[in-house]
Short mmCIF file of C-alpha atoms in Angstrom, two decimals:
data_model
loop_
_atom_site.label_atom_id
_atom_site.label_comp_id
_atom_site.label_asym_id
_atom_site.label_seq_id
_atom_site.Cartn_x
_atom_site.Cartn_y
_atom_site.Cartn_z
CA MET A 1 -120.35 -24.87 95.35
CA ALA A 2 -117.94 -24.97 92.29
CA ALA A 3 -119.83 -22.17 90.58
CA ALA A 4 -119.67 -19.84 93.59
CA ALA A 5 -115.92 -20.60 93.75
CA ALA A 6 -115.55 -19.74 90.02
CA ALA A 7 -117.62 -16.66 90.24
CA ALA A 8 -115.16 -15.11 92.81
CA PRO A 9 -112.66 -12.62 91.15
CA PRO A 10 -109.20 -13.94 91.20
CA SER A 11 -107.02 -12.89 94.36
CA SER A 12 -103.86 -10.84 94.23
CA SER A 13 -101.69 -9.04 96.51
CA SER A 14 -99.54 -5.86 96.52
CA LEU A 15 -97.31 -7.54 98.96
CA ALA A 16 -93.77 -9.21 97.78
CA PRO A 17 -91.51 -11.26 99.70
CA PRO A 18 -88.72 -9.04 101.20
CA GLU A 19 -85.17 -9.88 100.85
CA VAL A 20 -83.69 -10.82 104.48
CA PRO A 21 -80.61 -9.05 105.57
CA MET A 22 -78.08 -11.43 107.38
CA GLU A 23 -77.38 -8.47 109.71
CA LEU A 24 -80.41 -9.46 111.46
CA HIS A 25 -78.68 -12.73 112.76
CA ALA A 26 -75.22 -10.95 113.26
CA GLY A 27 -77.19 -8.74 115.71
CA ASN A 28 -78.82 -11.67 117.44
CA ARG A 29 -75.23 -12.94 117.96
CA ASP A 30 -74.03 -9.48 119.31
CA ARG A 31 -76.83 -9.64 121.68
CA LEU A 32 -76.15 -13.23 122.94
CA VAL A 33 -72.34 -12.46 123.40
CA ALA A 34 -73.18 -9.07 125.31
CA ALA A 35 -75.57 -11.13 127.64
CA LEU A 36 -73.05 -13.90 128.23
CA ARG A 37 -70.22 -11.61 128.94
CA ALA A 38 -72.38 -9.70 131.40
CA HIS A 39 -73.60 -13.13 133.09
CA LEU A 40 -69.88 -14.23 133.49
CA SER A 41 -68.80 -10.96 134.86
CA ALA A 42 -71.57 -10.91 137.48
CA SER A 43 -70.89 -14.67 138.50
CA GLY A 44 -67.28 -13.93 138.66
CA ARG A 45 -66.10 -16.36 136.07
CA PRO A 46 -63.46 -15.78 133.51
CA LEU A 47 -64.48 -14.36 129.98
CA ARG A 48 -63.70 -17.29 127.82
CA GLY A 49 -65.55 -20.01 125.85
CA LEU A 50 -67.19 -20.58 122.66
CA VAL A 51 -71.04 -21.02 122.12
CA LEU A 52 -71.55 -24.12 119.92
CA LEU A 53 -74.99 -25.03 118.27
CA GLN A 54 -75.96 -27.91 116.23
CA GLY A 55 -78.30 -27.11 113.36
CA GLY A 56 -81.09 -29.37 112.34
CA GLU A 57 -80.87 -32.38 110.25
CA GLU A 58 -83.03 -33.66 107.51
CA GLN A 59 -85.54 -36.32 108.56
CA THR A 60 -87.09 -39.10 106.31
CA ARG A 61 -90.51 -40.36 106.67
CA TYR A 62 -90.20 -43.35 109.08
CA CYS A 63 -87.90 -45.99 107.44
CA THR A 64 -88.41 -44.79 103.74
CA ASP A 65 -86.22 -42.64 101.59
CA HIS A 66 -88.80 -39.80 101.49
CA LEU A 67 -87.32 -36.57 103.04
CA GLU A 68 -89.76 -34.24 104.73
CA LEU A 69 -89.58 -30.55 103.92
CA PHE A 70 -86.56 -29.45 106.23
CA ARG A 71 -87.25 -26.42 108.23
CA GLN A 72 -84.22 -25.06 110.39
CA GLU A 73 -84.03 -25.73 114.29
CA SER A 74 -85.17 -22.42 115.85
CA TYR A 75 -82.25 -21.51 118.05
CA PHE A 76 -79.89 -22.03 115.21
CA ALA A 77 -82.18 -20.18 112.83
CA TYR A 78 -82.08 -17.16 115.23
CA LEU A 79 -78.39 -17.08 115.48
CA PHE A 80 -77.26 -17.82 112.04
CA GLY A 81 -80.20 -17.66 109.58
CA VAL A 82 -78.94 -20.94 107.75
CA ARG A 83 -81.51 -22.51 105.76
CA GLU A 84 -79.60 -25.77 104.72
CA PRO A 85 -79.43 -28.92 107.09
CA GLY A 86 -76.53 -30.40 108.65
CA PHE A 87 -74.67 -27.33 109.75
CA TYR A 88 -72.81 -26.38 113.15
CA GLY A 89 -72.22 -22.80 114.31
CA ALA A 90 -69.79 -21.28 116.91
CA ILE A 91 -69.43 -17.97 118.53
CA ASP A 92 -66.23 -16.99 120.26
CA ILE A 93 -67.30 -15.00 123.44
CA VAL A 94 -64.00 -12.94 123.80
CA SER A 95 -63.95 -11.73 120.31
CA GLY A 96 -67.55 -12.17 119.01
CA GLN A 97 -66.19 -14.04 115.91
CA SER A 98 -68.49 -16.38 114.32
CA ILE A 99 -67.73 -19.83 112.65
CA LEU A 100 -70.08 -21.91 110.52
CA PHE A 101 -69.25 -25.72 109.74
CA SER A 102 -70.80 -27.06 106.94
CA PRO A 103 -71.24 -30.71 105.88
CA ARG A 104 -68.82 -32.07 103.48
CA LEU A 105 -71.06 -33.49 100.87
CA PRO A 106 -70.24 -36.29 98.47
CA ALA A 107 -69.57 -35.77 94.77
CA ASP A 108 -72.92 -37.34 93.82
CA TYR A 109 -74.89 -34.80 95.71
CA ALA A 110 -74.49 -32.51 92.53
CA VAL A 111 -76.41 -35.06 90.35
CA TRP A 112 -79.25 -35.55 92.67
CA MET A 113 -79.45 -32.26 94.56
CA GLY A 114 -77.95 -29.59 92.66
CA GLU A 115 -74.70 -27.49 92.94
CA ILE A 116 -72.20 -28.44 95.83
CA LYS A 117 -71.38 -24.75 97.19
CA PRO A 118 -68.11 -23.65 98.24
CA LEU A 119 -67.15 -22.67 101.61
CA SER A 120 -66.75 -19.05 100.60
CA TYR A 121 -70.38 -19.04 99.26
CA PHE A 122 -71.61 -19.70 102.92
CA LYS A 123 -69.09 -17.07 104.47
CA ASP A 124 -70.59 -14.31 102.17
CA ARG A 125 -74.25 -15.67 102.31
CA TYR A 126 -74.52 -15.57 106.08
CA LYS A 127 -72.11 -12.95 106.95
CA VAL A 128 -69.76 -14.87 109.52
CA ASP A 129 -66.24 -14.55 110.04
CA MET A 130 -65.00 -18.24 109.11
CA VAL A 131 -66.44 -21.29 107.47
CA PHE A 132 -64.93 -24.75 107.83
CA TYR A 133 -66.27 -28.43 107.18
CA VAL A 134 -68.10 -30.24 109.90
CA ASP A 135 -65.37 -32.83 110.06
CA GLU A 136 -62.91 -30.13 111.31
CA ILE A 137 -64.64 -28.99 114.26
CA THR A 138 -62.27 -30.51 116.74
CA GLN A 139 -59.05 -29.27 115.02
CA VAL A 140 -60.10 -25.93 114.28
CA LEU A 141 -61.58 -25.19 117.73
CA GLN A 142 -58.42 -26.68 119.41
CA ASP A 143 -56.00 -24.59 117.12
CA ARG A 144 -57.69 -21.65 117.48
CA PHE A 145 -59.14 -21.48 120.82
CA SER A 146 -56.74 -23.45 123.27
CA ASP A 147 -54.65 -20.73 124.58
CA HIS A 148 -55.80 -21.35 128.23
CA GLY A 149 -56.07 -25.11 128.05
CA LYS A 150 -59.07 -26.98 127.09
CA PRO A 151 -61.51 -24.79 125.09
CA LEU A 152 -64.93 -24.59 126.89
CA LEU A 153 -68.00 -24.87 124.98
CA PHE A 154 -71.39 -23.54 126.05
CA VAL A 155 -73.83 -25.90 124.48
CA LEU A 156 -77.60 -25.65 124.49
CA TYR A 157 -79.60 -27.84 126.72
CA GLY A 158 -82.85 -26.52 128.71
CA LYS A 159 -86.56 -27.45 129.07
CA ASN A 160 -89.11 -25.82 126.74
CA THR A 161 -91.91 -24.87 129.15
CA ASP A 162 -94.50 -25.00 126.27
CA SER A 163 -93.71 -28.54 125.21
CA GLY A 164 -92.05 -30.08 128.09
CA ASN A 165 -89.20 -31.36 125.73
CA TYR A 166 -85.48 -30.59 125.89
CA SER A 167 -83.29 -28.82 123.43
CA LYS A 168 -80.78 -31.13 122.01
CA PRO A 169 -77.05 -30.17 123.00
CA ALA A 170 -74.67 -30.37 120.18
CA SER A 171 -72.62 -33.40 119.70
CA PHE A 172 -69.62 -34.23 117.41
CA GLU A 173 -66.76 -36.79 117.24
CA GLY A 174 -64.01 -35.50 119.39
CA MET A 175 -66.06 -33.48 121.82
CA GLU A 176 -64.52 -35.36 124.86
CA LYS A 177 -61.40 -33.25 124.21
CA PHE A 178 -63.41 -30.07 125.26
CA ASP A 179 -64.97 -28.67 128.42
CA SER A 180 -68.62 -28.28 128.09
CA ASP A 181 -71.15 -26.30 129.92
CA LEU A 182 -74.70 -27.36 129.54
CA SER A 183 -76.49 -25.14 132.00
CA THR A 184 -75.45 -21.33 131.10
CA LEU A 185 -76.46 -20.82 127.61
CA HIS A 186 -80.26 -21.98 127.35
CA PRO A 187 -81.79 -19.47 129.67
CA ILE A 188 -79.71 -16.64 128.26
CA LEU A 189 -80.29 -17.40 124.76
CA THR A 190 -84.00 -17.85 125.34
CA GLU A 191 -84.24 -14.41 127.10
CA CYS A 192 -82.46 -12.81 123.90
CA ARG A 193 -85.24 -14.43 121.86
CA VAL A 194 -87.91 -12.70 124.03
CA ILE A 195 -87.29 -9.22 122.90
CA LYS A 196 -87.39 -8.65 118.97
CA SER A 197 -84.98 -6.38 117.27
CA ASP A 198 -86.55 -4.04 114.48
CA MET A 199 -85.42 -6.46 111.79
CA GLU A 200 -87.35 -9.21 113.41
CA LEU A 201 -90.11 -7.21 113.92
CA ALA A 202 -90.23 -6.19 110.31
CA LEU A 203 -90.34 -10.05 109.21
CA ILE A 204 -93.26 -10.87 111.76
CA GLN A 205 -94.94 -7.72 110.34
CA TYR A 206 -94.41 -9.20 106.88
CA ALA A 207 -95.81 -12.57 108.06
CA ASN A 208 -98.67 -10.88 109.72
CA ASP A 209 -99.51 -8.82 106.55
CA VAL A 210 -99.54 -11.75 104.22
CA SER A 211 -101.44 -13.86 106.38
CA SER A 212 -103.98 -11.26 107.16
CA GLU A 213 -104.61 -11.07 103.46
CA ALA A 214 -105.10 -14.76 103.10
CA HIS A 215 -107.60 -14.77 106.03
CA ILE A 216 -109.69 -12.10 104.06
CA GLU A 217 -109.40 -14.14 100.94
CA VAL A 218 -110.77 -17.20 102.71
CA MET A 219 -113.52 -15.17 104.57
CA ARG A 220 -114.45 -13.81 101.13
CA ARG A 221 -114.64 -17.05 99.44
CA ALA A 222 -116.21 -19.21 102.14
CA LYS A 223 -119.82 -20.49 101.28
CA PRO A 224 -122.17 -23.27 102.67
CA GLY A 225 -121.43 -26.58 100.97
CA MET A 226 -117.53 -26.11 100.85
CA LYS A 227 -115.29 -28.36 102.66
CA GLU A 228 -113.14 -27.01 105.61
CA TYR A 229 -109.95 -28.29 103.84
CA GLN A 230 -110.86 -25.95 100.99
CA LEU A 231 -110.81 -22.83 103.17
CA GLU A 232 -107.24 -24.40 104.43
CA SER A 233 -106.35 -24.77 100.82
CA ILE A 234 -107.12 -21.21 99.98
CA PHE A 235 -105.05 -19.90 102.89
CA LEU A 236 -102.20 -22.05 102.27
CA HIS A 237 -102.19 -20.96 98.29
CA HIS A 238 -102.33 -17.35 99.22
CA VAL A 239 -99.43 -17.19 101.59
CA TYR A 240 -97.19 -19.36 99.36
CA MET A 241 -98.24 -17.96 95.89
CA TYR A 242 -98.23 -14.30 96.92
CA GLY A 243 -96.21 -14.25 100.18
CA GLY A 244 -93.23 -16.62 99.60
CA CYS A 245 -94.33 -18.79 102.72
CA ARG A 246 -93.49 -22.16 102.06
CA HIS A 247 -93.95 -23.24 105.74
CA CYS A 248 -96.85 -22.37 107.96
CA SER A 249 -96.48 -21.56 111.48
CA TYR A 250 -98.58 -24.48 112.72
CA THR A 251 -101.18 -26.93 111.43
CA CYS A 252 -104.06 -24.91 110.21
CA ILE A 253 -107.22 -25.10 112.25
CA CYS A 254 -110.28 -24.75 109.95
CA ALA A 255 -113.30 -25.34 112.31
CA THR A 256 -117.08 -24.90 111.61
CA GLY A 257 -120.02 -25.74 113.44
CA GLU A 258 -119.27 -27.69 116.78
CA ASN A 259 -115.83 -28.32 115.56
CA SER A 260 -115.06 -24.73 116.50
CA SER A 261 -115.07 -25.77 120.31
CA VAL A 262 -112.26 -28.34 119.65
CA LEU A 263 -109.25 -26.04 120.67
CA HIS A 264 -106.65 -27.68 118.49
CA TYR A 265 -108.93 -29.02 115.71
CA GLY A 266 -107.24 -29.78 112.39
CA HIS A 267 -105.10 -32.65 113.57
CA ALA A 268 -104.63 -35.99 111.68
CA ALA A 269 -107.85 -37.47 113.72
CA ALA A 270 -110.00 -34.30 112.83
CA PRO A 271 -108.53 -33.26 109.60
CA ASN A 272 -110.51 -30.17 108.64
CA ASP A 273 -112.91 -32.38 106.58
CA ARG A 274 -116.41 -31.38 107.53
CA THR A 275 -118.87 -30.01 105.26
CA LEU A 276 -119.75 -26.16 105.95
CA ASN A 277 -123.41 -25.68 106.75
CA ASP A 278 -125.58 -22.74 106.28
CA GLY A 279 -125.59 -21.11 109.94
CA ASP A 280 -122.45 -22.45 111.00
CA MET A 281 -119.86 -20.52 112.69
CA ALA A 282 -116.30 -20.83 111.27
CA LEU A 283 -113.08 -20.43 113.61
CA MET A 284 -110.05 -20.01 111.17
CA ASP A 285 -106.83 -20.26 112.96
CA MET A 286 -103.88 -19.94 110.48
CA GLY A 287 -100.61 -18.24 110.02
CA GLY A 288 -97.89 -17.99 107.64
CA GLU A 289 -94.08 -18.17 108.25
CA TYR A 290 -91.34 -16.44 106.52
CA HIS A 291 -87.58 -17.30 107.02
CA CYS A 292 -88.76 -19.04 110.12
CA TYR A 293 -90.58 -16.02 111.65
CA GLY A 294 -94.29 -16.71 111.98
CA SER A 295 -97.92 -15.28 112.56
CA ASP A 296 -100.69 -16.64 114.37
CA ILE A 297 -104.02 -15.29 113.54
CA THR A 298 -107.64 -16.31 114.38
CA CYS A 299 -110.80 -15.20 112.75
CA SER A 300 -114.38 -16.20 113.48
CA TYR A 301 -117.24 -15.53 111.28
CA PRO A 302 -120.74 -17.14 110.11
CA ILE A 303 -120.14 -19.19 106.98
CA ASN A 304 -123.27 -17.62 105.26
CA GLY A 305 -121.98 -14.15 105.93
CA LYS A 306 -124.56 -13.06 108.42
CA PHE A 307 -124.48 -12.97 112.06
CA ASN A 308 -127.32 -14.12 113.57
CA SER A 309 -128.51 -13.12 117.51
CA ASN A 310 -126.69 -15.78 119.21
CA GLN A 311 -123.68 -15.53 117.16
CA THR A 312 -123.66 -11.90 117.64
CA ILE A 313 -123.91 -12.33 121.45
CA VAL A 314 -120.85 -14.44 121.59
CA TYR A 315 -118.70 -12.96 119.04
CA ASN A 316 -119.39 -9.34 120.48
CA ALA A 317 -118.29 -10.90 124.01
CA VAL A 318 -115.10 -12.05 122.70
CA LEU A 319 -114.31 -8.97 120.71
CA LYS A 320 -114.85 -6.78 123.89
CA ALA A 321 -112.37 -8.95 125.58
CA HIS A 322 -109.86 -8.65 122.74
CA ASN A 323 -110.07 -5.11 122.48
CA ALA A 324 -109.99 -4.61 126.28
CA VAL A 325 -106.95 -6.54 126.59
CA ILE A 326 -104.94 -4.55 123.89
CA ALA A 327 -106.14 -1.14 125.39
CA HIS A 328 -104.62 -2.08 128.69
CA MET A 329 -101.26 -3.53 127.26
CA ARG A 330 -97.99 -1.83 128.03
CA PRO A 331 -94.62 -2.43 129.82
CA GLY A 332 -95.05 -3.41 133.41
CA VAL A 333 -98.42 -5.01 132.78
CA ASN A 334 -98.82 -8.62 134.09
CA TRP A 335 -100.13 -11.25 131.74
CA LEU A 336 -101.95 -13.07 134.43
CA ASP A 337 -103.93 -9.84 135.18
CA MET A 338 -104.73 -9.56 131.19
CA HIS A 339 -106.08 -13.17 131.13
CA LYS A 340 -108.24 -12.42 134.14
CA LEU A 341 -109.36 -9.16 132.55
CA ALA A 342 -110.51 -11.16 129.40
CA GLU A 343 -112.35 -13.72 131.40
CA GLN A 344 -114.23 -11.08 133.49
CA THR A 345 -115.11 -9.09 130.24
CA ILE A 346 -116.73 -12.34 128.73
CA LEU A 347 -118.32 -13.32 131.89
CA GLU A 348 -119.87 -9.86 132.16
CA SER A 349 -121.14 -9.95 128.42
CA LEU A 350 -122.71 -13.33 129.01
CA LYS A 351 -124.40 -12.05 132.36
CA ASN A 352 -125.86 -9.06 130.21
CA GLU A 353 -127.36 -11.37 127.94
CA ARG A 354 -128.97 -13.53 130.71
CA ILE A 355 -126.87 -16.51 130.06
CA LEU A 356 -125.27 -16.13 133.42
CA HIS A 357 -126.64 -14.70 136.38
CA GLY A 358 -125.09 -13.85 139.68
CA ASP A 359 -122.05 -11.92 140.98
CA VAL A 360 -119.22 -11.95 138.49
CA THR A 361 -116.83 -11.55 141.13
CA ASP A 362 -118.16 -14.82 142.57
CA MET A 363 -118.00 -16.39 139.16
CA MET A 364 -114.37 -15.35 138.86
CA ALA A 365 -113.50 -16.98 142.30
CA GLN A 366 -115.09 -20.09 141.37
CA ARG A 367 -113.05 -20.08 138.07
CA LEU A 368 -116.15 -19.92 135.80
CA GLY A 369 -114.13 -18.23 133.24
CA ALA A 370 -112.21 -21.55 132.51
CA VAL A 371 -115.39 -23.13 131.70
CA PHE A 372 -115.89 -20.76 128.57
CA MET A 373 -112.21 -20.22 127.90
CA PRO A 374 -109.89 -23.07 128.95
CA HIS A 375 -106.90 -21.95 127.11
CA GLY A 376 -104.44 -19.12 128.18
CA LEU A 377 -104.88 -15.54 126.63
CA GLY A 378 -101.89 -15.95 124.42
CA HIS A 379 -98.13 -16.70 124.11
CA LEU A 380 -94.83 -15.11 122.86
CA LEU A 381 -94.44 -15.34 119.27
CA GLY A 382 -91.45 -15.32 116.94
CA ILE A 383 -89.54 -17.81 115.23
CA ASP A 384 -91.61 -20.47 116.99
CA THR A 385 -95.44 -20.13 117.18
CA HIS A 386 -94.96 -20.50 121.02
CA ASP A 387 -91.80 -18.91 121.35
CA PRO A 388 -89.90 -19.86 124.34
CA GLY A 389 -89.27 -17.76 127.58
CA GLY A 390 -92.71 -17.97 128.90
CA TYR A 391 -91.65 -19.34 132.21
CA PRO A 392 -88.07 -18.23 132.95
CA GLU A 393 -86.52 -19.34 136.29
CA GLY A 394 -88.60 -18.09 139.20
CA LEU A 395 -91.85 -18.25 137.46
CA GLU A 396 -94.34 -21.00 138.36
CA ARG A 397 -97.10 -21.95 136.17
CA PRO A 398 -100.52 -21.56 138.11
CA LYS A 399 -102.49 -24.53 138.97
CA GLU A 400 -106.17 -23.36 138.86
CA PRO A 401 -108.28 -24.48 136.03
CA GLY A 402 -107.88 -21.86 133.17
CA LEU A 403 -104.92 -20.28 134.47
CA SER A 404 -102.74 -23.59 134.27
CA SER A 405 -102.97 -23.30 130.54
CA LEU A 406 -101.42 -19.84 130.49
CA ARG A 407 -98.00 -20.03 128.38
CA THR A 408 -96.75 -17.23 130.35
CA ILE A 409 -97.56 -15.18 133.52
CA ARG A 410 -94.69 -12.58 132.86
CA GLU A 411 -94.80 -8.88 133.01
CA LEU A 412 -94.71 -7.33 129.48
CA LYS A 413 -91.74 -5.86 128.16
CA GLU A 414 -90.98 -3.33 125.48
CA GLY A 415 -89.99 -5.38 122.38
CA MET A 416 -92.19 -8.55 123.02
CA VAL A 417 -94.53 -9.85 120.57
CA ILE A 418 -97.38 -11.74 122.24
CA THR A 419 -100.65 -13.06 120.78
CA VAL A 420 -104.07 -12.02 122.07
CA GLU A 421 -106.71 -14.60 121.68
CA PRO A 422 -109.61 -14.64 124.02
CA GLY A 423 -112.16 -17.12 123.06
CA CYS A 424 -115.74 -18.35 124.17
CA TYR A 425 -116.77 -21.98 123.62
CA PHE A 426 -119.46 -24.21 124.55
CA ILE A 427 -117.70 -27.75 125.38
CA ASP A 428 -119.88 -30.44 126.81
CA ALA A 429 -116.77 -31.82 128.59
CA LEU A 430 -116.46 -28.51 130.75
CA LEU A 431 -120.33 -27.75 130.76
CA ILE A 432 -121.48 -31.02 132.25
CA PRO A 433 -119.02 -30.93 135.31
CA ALA A 434 -120.07 -27.40 135.81
CA ARG A 435 -123.72 -28.45 135.86
CA ASP A 436 -122.98 -31.26 138.20
CA ASP A 437 -121.12 -28.99 140.67
CA PRO A 438 -123.73 -27.57 143.10
CA VAL A 439 -121.79 -24.09 143.59
CA SER A 440 -120.99 -23.65 139.85
CA SER A 441 -124.52 -24.72 138.66
CA LYS A 442 -126.04 -21.63 140.32
CA PHE A 443 -124.43 -18.96 138.09
CA PHE A 444 -125.79 -20.78 134.49
CA ASN A 445 -129.10 -20.20 133.16
CA TRP A 446 -129.36 -23.63 131.62
CA GLU A 447 -132.31 -23.06 129.40
CA GLU A 448 -130.17 -20.48 127.77
CA ILE A 449 -127.05 -22.40 127.68
CA GLU A 450 -129.39 -25.28 125.86
CA LYS A 451 -129.73 -22.92 122.87
CA TYR A 452 -125.82 -22.89 122.24
CA LYS A 453 -125.27 -26.80 122.50
CA SER A 454 -124.17 -27.17 118.96
CA PHE A 455 -122.63 -23.59 118.69
CA GLY A 456 -119.04 -24.36 119.05
CA GLY A 457 -116.80 -21.48 119.62
CA VAL A 458 -115.48 -18.12 118.96
CA ARG A 459 -111.73 -16.84 119.13
CA ILE A 460 -110.31 -13.68 117.88
CA GLU A 461 -106.68 -13.68 117.84
CA SER A 462 -104.32 -10.86 116.89
CA ASP A 463 -100.37 -10.64 117.08
CA VAL A 464 -99.36 -7.60 119.29
CA TYR A 465 -95.94 -5.95 119.83
CA VAL A 466 -95.46 -4.09 123.11
CA THR A 467 -94.03 -0.69 122.60
CA ALA A 468 -92.55 1.75 124.98
CA HIS A 469 -95.93 3.27 126.01
CA GLY A 470 -98.54 0.86 124.88
CA CYS A 471 -98.69 -1.76 122.00
CA LYS A 472 -99.06 -2.06 118.40
CA ASN A 473 -101.47 -4.82 116.81
CA LEU A 474 -99.49 -6.22 113.81
CA THR A 475 -102.72 -8.11 112.47
CA ASN A 476 -104.91 -6.49 110.16
CA CYS A 477 -108.25 -8.34 109.68
CA PRO A 478 -111.79 -7.25 109.71
CA ARG A 479 -112.97 -7.49 113.27
CA GLU A 480 -116.14 -5.63 113.78
CA THR A 481 -119.44 -7.70 112.71
CA TRP A 482 -120.40 -5.07 110.06
CA GLU A 483 -117.02 -5.14 108.37
CA ILE A 484 -117.05 -8.96 108.30
CA GLU A 485 -120.48 -8.86 106.91
CA ALA A 486 -119.53 -6.46 104.32
CA VAL A 487 -116.36 -8.43 103.16
CA MET A 488 -118.43 -11.55 102.71
CA ALA A 489 -121.18 -9.94 100.91
CA GLY A 490 -118.61 -8.84 98.40
CA SER A 491 -118.80 -5.07 98.92
CA VAL A 492 -116.61 -3.15 96.93
CA GLU A 493 -115.33 0.34 96.02
CA ASP A 494 -113.60 1.52 92.63
CA GLY A 495 -110.00 1.73 92.84
CA PRO A 496 -106.92 -0.05 92.05
CA LEU A 497 -105.74 -3.38 93.66
CA GLU A 498 -104.14 -2.34 96.71
CA TYR A 499 -103.73 -3.57 100.44
CA ARG A 500 -102.63 -1.06 103.00
CA PRO A 501 -102.65 -2.22 106.72
CA LEU A 502 -103.89 0.76 108.74
CA LYS A 503 -102.56 0.52 112.17
CA THR A 504 -102.68 2.43 115.39
CA GLU A 505 -100.98 1.89 118.80
CA ARG A 506 -103.19 0.00 121.29
CA THR A 507 -105.60 -1.25 118.69
CA ASN A 508 -105.98 -2.10 114.84
CA VAL A 509 -108.14 -0.09 112.58
CA VAL A 510 -109.19 -1.43 109.12
CA SER A 511 -111.32 0.77 107.00
CA LEU A 512 -114.03 -0.76 104.98
CA LYS A 513 -112.65 0.84 101.82
CA CYS A 514 -109.18 -0.71 102.47
CA LEU A 515 -110.83 -4.12 102.75
CA ALA A 516 -113.03 -3.39 99.73
CA SER A 517 -110.01 -2.42 97.75
CA PHE A 518 -108.48 -5.89 98.12
CA TYR A 519 -111.46 -7.74 96.22
CA ILE A 520 -111.28 -5.71 93.00
#
């Protein structure tokens, strides 16, 4: 194992962490102000009030003094881009002016944590109109925004439809001196986050580029005898060392063998610690995050670098579904229909290989697609891996098996970024009930199913941007079996070290020459 790792040439990257223009967040604030003004006007309400958000706070590990690495609260990051904890931010709806409130730090902060920045630093860095201290919030807002009685504060409170958790409304000493509106801001700000600006898209593209590189590096170095956590380590090293991604978008899923049928493998009770065996399939679901903007990419491949017949069948079924969905994506397309298209494509492929038999329409009616793909086809992506806005008011989550796991059933809009992640898994907890059901059981060739008992699963996931007339795949990983085998075999061509994502609308094209140049 050690010799194999040592024999691999050193990795590198042609990418460099980009500077992030704070105009990105100014643009986000402008969109919110415009949306709030339009809402107030349509509702016959007076044009007055301030948006007030409370940023994230540093958290210690339980009762200890160990501070966990801070990551900004996502709505606050969207509007202000502030990387430090303990801030508040306000936006005047009438003028559009923005205000930051910085924590007043004690003198000994400079000894332990570094320089205490003046307020002018934050004003210049984050391109806001005014900066004061947090303990001045009440006085500043009363002095400047009380022309029409008590200032009205629009604070953030609403349900995240992915987690079921509620956002935390801003709170500060003296808040009782203001009128507060807890219901208006959340749905409007959430909808603003659904559509990405060009500057946001550039950061998501960068996170995809460096994460795609890291996935290729993992693929190239994976060998039987290694541990799953070593693959995770390779990925984490690459996105941080070359991409400046100190955070990942989520806990890495580095599943091999039967573990790849555990949809959220990699958590504390299943910590990516299995030994890789010759003949295993790997399912690597990992994504780097840059300036809070993330990526979410899954690659599946055989650990020994060669697809066997069963692996080829399942992999190509999923790849066909992945490509079919991307080919159909454009504004106006309903995401529920895309999920069903992926299910149908996988079921047809399994029928063609005699793993299933019978009418595919009947299988769909019986919800057999959920036996092999119990999760949703994809989710909105941005500052959060599961970006909010999947179920705006008026949309209800379906209740049928598989469909109930969909994180959105919206119609696609230009400017959305959404993951496309079909999968096919062999999960005893789902296959056994299907076998016991007299209606479902008749569709299965149980003798063939038995051959896949310890197979695990395959997932292929790309991050896709909806354009005016189609879509663009932001992810740049090898997808065809021959590409993957060539990468894992170490095929290279002469040329400089270079990584150039090659992208077309609707699909993702990666040439072997491009892939090979990454390994030199």
